[in-house]
Coordinates of N, CA and C in Angstrom, one line a residue:
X1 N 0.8 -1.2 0.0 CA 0.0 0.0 0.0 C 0.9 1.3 0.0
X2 N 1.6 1.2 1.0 CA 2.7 2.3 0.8 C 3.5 2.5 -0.2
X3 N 4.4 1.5 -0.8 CA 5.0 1.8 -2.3 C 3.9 2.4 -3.0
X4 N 2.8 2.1 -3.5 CA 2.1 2.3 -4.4 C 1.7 3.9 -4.1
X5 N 1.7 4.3 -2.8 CA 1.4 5.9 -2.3 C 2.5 6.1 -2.9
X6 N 3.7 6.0 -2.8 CA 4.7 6.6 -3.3 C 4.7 6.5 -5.0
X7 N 4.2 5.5 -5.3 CA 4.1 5.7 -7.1 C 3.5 6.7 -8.1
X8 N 2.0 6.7 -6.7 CA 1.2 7.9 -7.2 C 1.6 8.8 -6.9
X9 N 2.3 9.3 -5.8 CA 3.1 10.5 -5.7 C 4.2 11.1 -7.0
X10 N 5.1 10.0 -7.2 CA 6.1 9.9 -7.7 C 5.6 10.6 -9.4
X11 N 4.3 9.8 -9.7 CA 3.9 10.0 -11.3 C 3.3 11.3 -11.0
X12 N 2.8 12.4 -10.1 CA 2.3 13.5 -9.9 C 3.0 14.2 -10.1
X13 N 4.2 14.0 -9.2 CA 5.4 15.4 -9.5 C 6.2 14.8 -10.7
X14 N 6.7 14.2 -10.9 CA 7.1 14.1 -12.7 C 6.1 14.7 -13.9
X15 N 4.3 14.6 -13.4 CA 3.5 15.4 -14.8 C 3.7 16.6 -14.4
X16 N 3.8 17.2 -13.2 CA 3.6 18.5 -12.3 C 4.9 19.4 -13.4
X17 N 6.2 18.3 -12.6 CA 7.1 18.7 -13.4 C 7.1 19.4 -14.9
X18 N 6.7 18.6 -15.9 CA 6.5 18.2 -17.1 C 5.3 19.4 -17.4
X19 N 4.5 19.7 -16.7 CA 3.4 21.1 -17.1 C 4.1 22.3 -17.0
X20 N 4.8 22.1 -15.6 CA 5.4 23.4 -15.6 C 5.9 23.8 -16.2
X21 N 6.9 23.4 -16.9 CA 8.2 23.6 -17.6 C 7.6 24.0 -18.8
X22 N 6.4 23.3 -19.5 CA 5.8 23.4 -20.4 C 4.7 24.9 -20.3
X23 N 4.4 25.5 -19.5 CA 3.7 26.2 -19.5 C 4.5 27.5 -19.3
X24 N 5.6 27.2 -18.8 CA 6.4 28.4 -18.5 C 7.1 28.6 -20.1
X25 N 7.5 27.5 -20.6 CA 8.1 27.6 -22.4 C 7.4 28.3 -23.0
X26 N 5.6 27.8 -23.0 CA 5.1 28.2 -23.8 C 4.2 30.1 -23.8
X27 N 4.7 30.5 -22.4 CA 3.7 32.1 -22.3 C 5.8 33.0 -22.3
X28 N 6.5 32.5 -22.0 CA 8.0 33.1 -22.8 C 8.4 32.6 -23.7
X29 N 8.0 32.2 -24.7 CA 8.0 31.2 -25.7 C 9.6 31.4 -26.4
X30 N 10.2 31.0 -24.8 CA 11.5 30.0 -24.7 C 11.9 29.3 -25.4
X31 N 12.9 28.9 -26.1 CA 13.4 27.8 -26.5 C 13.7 27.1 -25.5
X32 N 13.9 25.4 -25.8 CA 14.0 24.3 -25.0 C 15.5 24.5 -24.7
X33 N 16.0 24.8 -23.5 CA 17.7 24.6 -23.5 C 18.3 23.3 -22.8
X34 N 19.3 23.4 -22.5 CA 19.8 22.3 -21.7 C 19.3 22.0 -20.4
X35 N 19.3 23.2 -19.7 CA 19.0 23.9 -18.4 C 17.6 23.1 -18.3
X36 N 16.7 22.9 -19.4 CA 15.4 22.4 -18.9 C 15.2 20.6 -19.4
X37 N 16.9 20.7 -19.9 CA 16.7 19.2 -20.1 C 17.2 18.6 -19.3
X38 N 18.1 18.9 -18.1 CA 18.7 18.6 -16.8 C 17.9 18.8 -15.7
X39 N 16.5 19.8 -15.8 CA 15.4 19.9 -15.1 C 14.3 18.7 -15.2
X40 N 14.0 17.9 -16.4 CA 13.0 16.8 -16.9 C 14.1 15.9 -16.1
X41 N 15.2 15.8 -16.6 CA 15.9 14.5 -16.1 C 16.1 14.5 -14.7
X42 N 16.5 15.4 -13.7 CA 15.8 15.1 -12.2 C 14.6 15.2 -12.0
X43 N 14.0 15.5 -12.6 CA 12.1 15.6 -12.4 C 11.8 13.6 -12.4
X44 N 12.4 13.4 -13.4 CA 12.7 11.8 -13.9 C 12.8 11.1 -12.4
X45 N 14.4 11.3 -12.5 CA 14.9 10.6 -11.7 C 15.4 10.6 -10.2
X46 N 14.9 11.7 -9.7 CA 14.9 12.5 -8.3 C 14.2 11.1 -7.4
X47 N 13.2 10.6 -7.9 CA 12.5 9.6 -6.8 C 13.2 8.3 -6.4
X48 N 12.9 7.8 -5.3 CA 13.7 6.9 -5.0 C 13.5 5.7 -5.3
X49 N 14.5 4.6 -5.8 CA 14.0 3.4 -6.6 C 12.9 2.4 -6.4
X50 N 12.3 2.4 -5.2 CA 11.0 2.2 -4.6 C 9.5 2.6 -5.9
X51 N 9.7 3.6 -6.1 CA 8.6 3.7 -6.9 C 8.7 3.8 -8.4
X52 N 10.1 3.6 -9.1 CA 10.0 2.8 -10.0 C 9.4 1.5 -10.9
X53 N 9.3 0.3 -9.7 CA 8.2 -0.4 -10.1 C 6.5 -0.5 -9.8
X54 N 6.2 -0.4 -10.8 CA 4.3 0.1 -11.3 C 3.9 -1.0 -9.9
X55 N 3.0 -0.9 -8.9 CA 2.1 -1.3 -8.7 C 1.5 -2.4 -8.9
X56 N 1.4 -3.7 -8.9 CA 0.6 -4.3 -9.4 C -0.8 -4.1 -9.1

């Protein structure tokens, strides 16, 4: 039950992630830099390997 709290957590702040970044690109209509591709990739990978695997 608990891992699985953590999965759904985990998949919230990774789309959270993933809006923001996108919403912020798209009203400064930013180009995509590095800077926000080192920001997706810990947005990724920040969680702890616990909630990597899906839930059965």
């Amino acid at each position: 039950m608990f891992i699985k709290v953590l999965y759904i957590i985990n998949e919230v702040f990774v789309i959270t992630c993933f809006v923001f970044l996108s919403v912020t690109k798209t009203k400064t209509n930013a180009p995509v830099t590095c800077t926000d591709a080192y920001i997706i990739t810990v947005c990724v990978h920040v969680t702890p390997p616990l909630t990597k695997k899906a839930p059965e």
